[in-house]
Short mmCIF file of C-alpha atoms in Angstrom, two decimals:
data_model
loop_
_atom_site.label_atom_id
_atom_site.label_comp_id
_atom_site.label_asym_id
_atom_site.label_seq_id
_atom_site.Cartn_x
_atom_site.Cartn_y
_atom_site.Cartn_z
CA UNK E 21 -0.01 0.00 0.00
CA UNK E 22 1.41 3.43 -0.86
CA UNK E 23 2.06 5.93 1.84
CA UNK E 24 0.41 9.37 1.87
CA UNK E 25 -3.22 10.41 2.06
CA UNK E 26 -4.56 7.24 0.49
CA UNK E 27 -2.65 5.15 3.05
CA UNK E 28 -3.89 7.27 5.93
CA UNK E 29 -7.51 7.03 4.76
CA UNK E 30 -7.22 3.25 4.64
CA UNK E 31 -5.85 3.18 8.19
CA UNK E 32 -8.70 5.40 9.33
CA UNK E 33 -11.21 3.26 7.56
CA UNK E 34 -9.87 0.10 9.26
CA UNK E 35 -9.63 1.71 12.66
CA UNK E 36 -13.26 2.92 12.38
CA UNK E 37 -14.29 -0.64 11.48
CA UNK E 38 -12.58 -1.93 14.61
CA UNK E 39 -13.19 0.87 17.12
CA UNK E 40 -16.27 2.65 15.76
CA UNK E 41 -16.88 5.70 13.69
CA UNK E 42 -15.39 9.03 14.65
CA UNK E 43 -12.76 7.28 16.68
CA UNK E 44 -10.02 9.42 15.15
CA UNK E 45 -10.61 13.19 14.99
CA UNK E 46 -8.38 14.88 12.46
CA UNK E 47 -4.95 15.50 13.87
CA UNK E 48 -5.54 13.26 16.96
CA UNK E 49 -2.19 11.51 16.35
CA UNK E 50 0.13 10.52 13.56
CA UNK E 51 1.05 7.00 12.52
CA UNK E 52 4.69 6.06 11.87
CA UNK E 53 5.50 5.54 8.24
CA UNK E 54 6.05 1.79 8.70
CA UNK E 55 2.68 1.29 10.37
CA UNK E 56 0.19 -0.55 8.13
CA UNK E 57 -3.09 -2.35 8.53
CA UNK E 58 -5.03 -4.49 6.07
CA UNK E 59 -7.51 -2.55 3.98
CA UNK E 60 -10.53 -4.62 4.98
CA UNK E 61 -10.70 -6.34 8.34
CA UNK E 62 -14.42 -6.98 8.75
CA UNK E 63 -16.85 -7.88 6.01
CA UNK E 64 -20.57 -7.65 6.58
CA UNK E 65 -22.27 -10.92 7.43
CA UNK E 66 -25.98 -11.35 8.01
CA UNK E 67 -26.82 -12.70 11.49
CA UNK E 68 -27.87 -16.36 11.37
CA UNK E 69 -29.63 -18.01 14.26
CA UNK E 70 -28.25 -21.52 14.70
CA UNK E 71 -30.60 -24.45 14.52
CA UNK E 72 -31.74 -25.83 17.87
CA UNK E 73 -31.50 -29.39 19.05
CA UNK E 74 -34.98 -30.77 19.91
CA UNK E 75 -35.64 -29.89 23.53
CA UNK E 76 -32.95 -27.24 23.73
CA UNK E 77 -33.62 -23.55 24.40
CA UNK E 78 -31.78 -20.45 23.29
CA UNK E 79 -33.14 -17.71 25.57
CA UNK E 80 -32.90 -13.90 25.32
CA UNK E 81 -31.99 -11.88 28.39
CA UNK E 82 -30.92 -8.43 29.59
CA UNK E 83 -28.53 -7.47 32.35
CA UNK E 84 -28.01 -3.98 33.77
CA UNK E 85 -25.73 -2.48 36.38
CA UNK E 86 -24.23 0.99 37.01
CA UNK E 87 -21.88 0.53 34.02
CA UNK E 88 -24.61 -0.04 31.50
CA UNK E 89 -27.03 -2.52 29.92
CA UNK E 90 -26.27 -5.46 27.63
CA UNK E 91 -28.41 -8.14 26.13
CA UNK E 92 -27.39 -11.74 26.00
CA UNK E 93 -28.45 -15.21 24.83
CA UNK E 94 -28.26 -18.29 27.00
CA UNK E 95 -28.15 -21.78 25.56
CA UNK E 96 -29.75 -24.50 27.62
CA UNK E 97 -28.97 -27.95 26.21
CA UNK E 98 -31.64 -30.57 25.66
CA UNK E 99 -29.71 -32.81 28.10
CA UNK E 100 -30.47 -30.51 31.02
CA UNK E 101 -32.98 -32.09 33.38
CA UNK E 102 -32.38 -29.84 36.39
CA UNK E 103 -28.91 -31.06 37.34
CA UNK E 104 -25.95 -28.77 37.88
CA UNK E 105 -23.93 -28.08 34.73
CA UNK E 106 -20.76 -26.11 33.85
CA UNK E 107 -21.15 -22.67 32.29
CA UNK E 108 -19.07 -21.27 29.36
CA UNK E 109 -19.23 -17.57 28.56
CA UNK E 110 -18.52 -16.81 24.94
CA UNK E 111 -17.55 -13.24 23.86
CA UNK E 112 -18.01 -12.53 20.12
CA UNK E 113 -15.63 -10.50 17.97
CA UNK E 114 -16.19 -7.23 16.14
CA UNK E 115 -19.17 -7.05 13.74
CA UNK E 116 -20.61 -10.21 15.27
CA UNK E 117 -23.51 -10.97 17.59
CA UNK E 118 -24.51 -13.99 19.73
CA UNK E 119 -26.45 -15.80 16.94
CA UNK E 120 -23.56 -15.32 14.48
CA UNK E 121 -20.95 -16.40 17.02
CA UNK E 122 -22.92 -19.43 18.12
CA UNK E 123 -23.42 -20.52 14.49
CA UNK E 124 -19.80 -20.04 13.57
CA UNK E 125 -18.20 -21.67 16.62
CA UNK E 126 -20.85 -24.39 16.89
CA UNK E 127 -20.51 -24.13 20.64
CA UNK E 128 -24.13 -25.05 21.13
CA UNK E 129 -23.48 -28.43 19.52
CA UNK E 130 -20.49 -28.85 21.85
CA UNK E 131 -22.73 -27.93 24.75
CA UNK E 132 -25.00 -30.83 23.85
CA UNK E 133 -22.04 -33.19 23.80
CA UNK E 134 -20.42 -31.88 26.98
CA UNK E 135 -23.62 -30.99 28.86
CA UNK E 136 -23.10 -27.35 29.74
CA UNK E 137 -24.80 -23.97 29.59
CA UNK E 138 -23.40 -21.36 27.20
CA UNK E 139 -23.83 -17.63 27.79
CA UNK E 140 -23.34 -15.24 24.86
CA UNK E 141 -23.15 -11.59 25.97
CA UNK E 142 -23.98 -9.14 23.18
CA UNK E 143 -22.05 -5.89 22.70
CA UNK E 144 -24.28 -2.89 22.08
CA UNK E 145 -23.76 -0.74 18.96
CA UNK E 146 -24.36 2.22 21.30
CA UNK E 147 -21.16 1.24 23.18
CA UNK E 148 -19.17 0.54 20.00
CA UNK E 149 -20.42 1.15 16.47
CA UNK E 150 -18.79 -2.04 15.23
CA UNK E 151 -19.96 -4.10 18.22
CA UNK E 152 -16.34 -4.60 19.43
CA UNK E 153 -15.82 -5.10 23.12
CA UNK E 154 -13.82 -2.07 24.34
CA UNK E 155 -10.79 -3.96 25.57
CA UNK E 156 -8.52 -1.04 24.66
CA UNK E 157 -10.13 1.45 27.07
CA UNK E 158 -8.46 2.00 30.44
CA UNK E 159 -11.87 2.23 32.08
CA UNK E 160 -12.74 -1.25 30.76
CA UNK E 161 -9.72 -2.80 32.49
CA UNK E 162 -10.73 -2.03 36.07
CA UNK E 163 -12.54 -4.15 38.60
CA UNK E 164 -16.05 -2.99 39.30
CA UNK E 165 -16.23 -0.70 36.27
CA UNK E 166 -17.02 -0.78 32.56
CA UNK E 167 -17.78 -3.78 30.41
CA UNK E 168 -15.93 -6.32 32.54
CA UNK E 169 -18.30 -5.59 35.43
CA UNK E 170 -21.28 -6.06 33.08
CA UNK E 171 -20.01 -9.41 31.79
CA UNK E 172 -19.09 -10.58 35.28
CA UNK E 173 -22.43 -9.41 36.66
CA UNK E 174 -24.31 -11.11 33.82
CA UNK E 175 -22.44 -14.33 34.55
CA UNK E 176 -23.26 -14.12 38.25
CA UNK E 177 -26.92 -13.52 37.40
CA UNK E 178 -27.04 -16.72 35.37
CA UNK E 179 -25.29 -18.61 38.16
CA UNK E 180 -27.91 -17.32 40.61
CA UNK E 181 -30.85 -18.29 38.47
CA UNK E 182 -29.69 -21.67 37.08
CA UNK E 183 -27.98 -24.65 38.72
CA UNK E 184 -24.45 -23.84 37.53
CA UNK E 185 -21.50 -25.78 38.89
CA UNK E 186 -19.71 -22.89 40.50
CA UNK E 187 -16.30 -24.54 40.21
CA UNK E 188 -16.78 -25.01 36.41
CA UNK E 189 -17.35 -21.52 35.05
CA UNK E 190 -15.20 -20.61 32.04
CA UNK E 191 -14.85 -17.65 29.69
CA UNK E 192 -13.62 -17.56 26.08
CA UNK E 193 -13.67 -15.18 23.15
CA UNK E 194 -12.54 -14.29 19.64
CA UNK E 195 -10.46 -11.25 18.65
CA UNK E 196 -11.81 -8.29 20.65
CA UNK E 197 -13.86 -10.87 22.59
CA UNK E 198 -10.72 -12.82 23.32
CA UNK E 199 -8.95 -9.71 24.55
CA UNK E 200 -11.95 -8.96 26.80
CA UNK E 201 -12.11 -12.58 28.00
CA UNK E 202 -8.59 -12.37 29.54
CA UNK E 203 -9.47 -9.01 31.06
CA UNK E 204 -12.61 -10.38 32.74
CA UNK E 205 -10.84 -13.52 33.89
CA UNK E 206 -8.06 -11.38 35.35
CA UNK E 207 -10.37 -8.97 37.17
CA UNK E 208 -12.80 -11.68 38.44
CA UNK E 209 -10.74 -14.84 39.15
CA UNK E 210 -13.17 -15.73 41.94
CA UNK E 211 -15.86 -16.26 39.30
CA UNK E 212 -13.97 -17.97 36.48
CA UNK E 213 -11.58 -20.87 36.63
CA UNK E 214 -10.08 -20.93 33.09
CA UNK E 215 -9.88 -18.74 29.99
CA UNK E 216 -9.89 -19.45 26.27
CA UNK E 217 -8.56 -16.84 23.86
CA UNK E 218 -8.77 -17.10 20.05
CA UNK E 219 -6.88 -14.51 17.99
CA UNK E 220 -6.81 -12.11 20.97
CA UNK E 221 -4.38 -10.04 22.98
CA UNK E 222 -2.90 -10.16 26.55
CA UNK E 223 -4.31 -8.39 29.60
CA UNK E 224 -3.39 -4.65 29.59
CA UNK E 225 -2.32 -4.83 25.92
CA UNK E 226 -3.42 -1.21 25.43
CA UNK E 227 -4.69 1.79 27.28
CA UNK E 228 -5.96 3.86 24.31
CA UNK E 229 -6.47 3.69 20.56
CA UNK E 230 -2.86 4.31 19.44
CA UNK E 231 -1.46 1.65 21.74
CA UNK E 232 -4.27 -0.72 20.70
CA UNK E 233 -3.44 -0.40 17.01
CA UNK E 234 0.28 -0.82 17.73
CA UNK E 235 -0.40 -3.96 19.82
CA UNK E 236 -2.63 -5.42 17.10
CA UNK E 237 -0.10 -4.84 14.39
CA UNK E 238 3.20 -5.58 16.11
CA UNK E 239 2.37 -7.41 19.40
CA UNK E 240 1.55 -6.24 22.90
CA UNK E 241 5.06 -6.25 24.25
CA UNK E 242 4.12 -3.46 26.67
CA UNK E 243 2.07 -5.99 28.57
CA UNK E 244 5.25 -7.88 29.50
CA UNK E 245 5.42 -6.19 32.93
CA UNK E 246 1.71 -6.68 33.71
CA UNK E 247 0.36 -9.71 35.55
CA UNK E 248 -2.87 -11.48 34.77
CA UNK E 249 -4.72 -13.69 37.24
CA UNK E 250 -2.66 -16.72 36.12
CA UNK E 251 -5.78 -18.76 35.38
CA UNK E 252 -5.37 -21.89 33.32
CA UNK E 253 -5.56 -20.82 29.68
CA UNK E 254 -5.92 -22.21 26.21
CA UNK E 255 -4.90 -20.00 23.26
CA UNK E 256 -5.41 -20.33 19.49
CA UNK E 257 -3.87 -18.11 16.85
CA UNK E 258 -3.24 -18.35 13.13
CA UNK E 259 0.36 -17.60 12.20
CA UNK E 260 -0.83 -15.68 9.09
CA UNK E 261 -3.21 -13.37 11.05
CA UNK E 262 -2.76 -9.84 9.70
CA UNK E 263 -5.42 -8.32 11.96
CA UNK E 264 -4.03 -9.31 15.39
CA UNK E 265 -0.31 -10.19 15.22
CA UNK E 266 0.45 -13.80 16.28
CA UNK E 267 3.02 -12.51 18.75
CA UNK E 268 0.03 -11.65 20.94
CA UNK E 269 -0.74 -15.35 21.38
CA UNK E 270 2.84 -15.96 22.50
CA UNK E 271 2.72 -13.05 24.94
CA UNK E 272 -0.66 -14.30 26.34
CA UNK E 273 0.96 -17.61 27.32
CA UNK E 274 4.06 -15.92 28.68
CA UNK E 275 1.97 -13.53 30.76
CA UNK E 276 -0.12 -16.40 32.13
CA UNK E 277 2.91 -18.44 33.08
CA UNK E 278 4.58 -15.49 34.73
CA UNK E 279 1.43 -14.75 36.74
CA UNK E 280 0.86 -18.23 38.10
CA UNK E 281 2.77 -18.97 41.34
CA UNK E 282 4.01 -22.25 39.86
CA UNK E 283 4.21 -21.13 36.27
CA UNK E 284 8.02 -21.04 36.32
CA UNK E 285 8.13 -24.74 37.08
CA UNK E 286 5.61 -25.81 34.41
CA UNK E 287 6.84 -28.52 32.07
CA UNK E 288 6.17 -28.00 28.35
CA UNK E 289 5.42 -30.65 25.74
CA UNK E 290 5.21 -30.10 22.02
CA UNK E 291 3.03 -31.83 19.45
CA UNK E 292 2.91 -31.21 15.69
CA UNK E 293 -0.12 -32.31 13.72
CA UNK E 294 -2.25 -31.66 10.71
CA UNK E 295 -6.01 -31.59 10.02
CA UNK E 296 -6.84 -33.95 7.16
CA UNK E 297 -7.00 -31.76 3.99
CA UNK E 298 -6.41 -28.80 6.23
CA UNK E 299 -3.79 -26.83 8.13
CA UNK E 300 -0.78 -28.12 10.04
CA UNK E 301 -0.56 -26.95 13.62
CA UNK E 302 1.79 -26.90 16.59
CA UNK E 303 0.42 -27.42 20.10
CA UNK E 304 2.45 -26.67 23.19
CA UNK E 305 1.14 -27.84 26.56
CA UNK E 306 2.39 -26.63 29.91
CA UNK E 307 1.86 -29.03 32.85
CA UNK E 308 2.33 -28.60 36.54
CA UNK E 309 4.24 -31.23 38.49
CA UNK E 310 1.09 -32.82 39.82
CA UNK E 311 -0.01 -33.46 36.26
CA UNK E 312 -2.67 -30.73 36.07
CA UNK E 313 -2.77 -28.58 32.93
CA UNK E 314 -1.77 -24.92 33.16
CA UNK E 315 -1.74 -23.73 29.56
CA UNK E 316 -2.05 -24.73 25.93
CA UNK E 317 -0.91 -22.75 22.89
CA UNK E 318 -2.18 -23.78 19.44
CA UNK E 319 -0.47 -22.13 16.46
CA UNK E 320 -2.35 -22.89 13.22
CA UNK E 321 0.07 -22.70 10.30
CA UNK E 322 -1.32 -20.85 7.33
CA UNK E 323 -4.48 -19.64 9.09
CA UNK E 324 -5.59 -16.02 9.29
CA UNK E 325 -8.00 -14.13 11.58
CA UNK E 326 -10.72 -16.73 11.91
CA UNK E 327 -12.19 -19.22 14.43
CA UNK E 328 -10.34 -22.48 13.78
CA UNK E 329 -12.52 -25.38 12.80
CA UNK E 330 -15.63 -23.25 12.73
CA UNK E 331 -18.70 -23.40 10.48
CA UNK E 332 -19.23 -21.23 7.42
CA UNK E 333 -22.71 -20.55 8.89
CA UNK E 334 -21.07 -17.81 10.94
CA UNK E 335 -18.52 -15.13 10.16
CA UNK E 336 -14.73 -15.25 10.59
CA UNK E 337 -14.40 -19.00 10.66
CA UNK E 338 -12.01 -21.39 8.91
CA UNK E 339 -12.98 -25.05 8.79
CA UNK E 340 -9.52 -26.17 7.69
CA UNK E 341 -8.09 -25.82 11.18
CA UNK E 342 -8.35 -27.90 14.32
CA UNK E 343 -11.69 -27.63 16.15
CA UNK E 344 -11.07 -24.79 18.63
CA UNK E 345 -14.48 -25.12 20.26
CA UNK E 346 -14.12 -28.80 21.10
CA UNK E 347 -10.49 -28.43 22.15
CA UNK E 348 -11.40 -25.55 24.42
CA UNK E 349 -14.16 -27.59 26.04
CA UNK E 350 -11.82 -30.56 26.38
CA UNK E 351 -9.28 -28.28 28.12
CA UNK E 352 -11.93 -26.67 30.32
CA UNK E 353 -13.23 -30.05 31.45
CA UNK E 354 -9.86 -30.77 33.04
CA UNK E 355 -9.88 -27.55 35.13
CA UNK E 356 -12.00 -26.96 38.22
CA UNK E 357 -11.74 -24.26 40.82
CA UNK E 358 -10.45 -25.45 44.20
#
């Protein structure tokens, strides 16, 4: 892409797609000459409600606290007969909504297999024009404030109204949703016991728009001095992701290991594999000495900014990769709060 006014307009266009319109008043800041972003990050995709298993329910709800109001959808599997079940909170990416995200990740089908509830918070276009979770705002990185308090409060509300196994509550997300998932898990470790991040960024990766764009394009190396909650974590990232640099997946794992009291003693194991007629991948597991899992890092070779193993019924998915939804649930099932 050539530099100059055309280049700047493309950067503005992409930034507005990610962060909302009017995010950059003229003259707000200058980009370095080497700073580039892809011309189109988010394509429009019509929302598609996923098909329901007979006997299952996909309920609409609303949660409100002092920080604001957000809608959500809650999947109740057909296998639920009143017993306690795990809960997985799924945070969609930019330009997505709960129906789209559920269809693309196929997490409702996984919920039928694994017998769990799935909560899909919905970002409001009033909070972000592109329906991105505002992970890059300093306010939205503080306990008791902003969107993390809404997501945590919504999760607590579901736990209060349904028989959720309190030691089996997990949170995961894609892109902006992945970045918000690690924020919420860090701020509310008493509520969640593990985190899944797909194509996301570390905790405290940015404090404003300029640092957010830099972290997305080059990696959130500024987060290297910041601690997360050290919760068990599974991370997926395509090594050809031009929207969120793959270095962010590496820093997520490094941050999580640094933050866990036993992270320095974790033992890694590496496995290389390939999906039939699909991508090769590298999976690195980190184990504690008692055999319990602490972290997994999946690098999908050749994949871009898309949910690995997802369905084309939703947006930003790539069926040629390993099944991130089922692998996340497999990992979550091995982790319970003490």
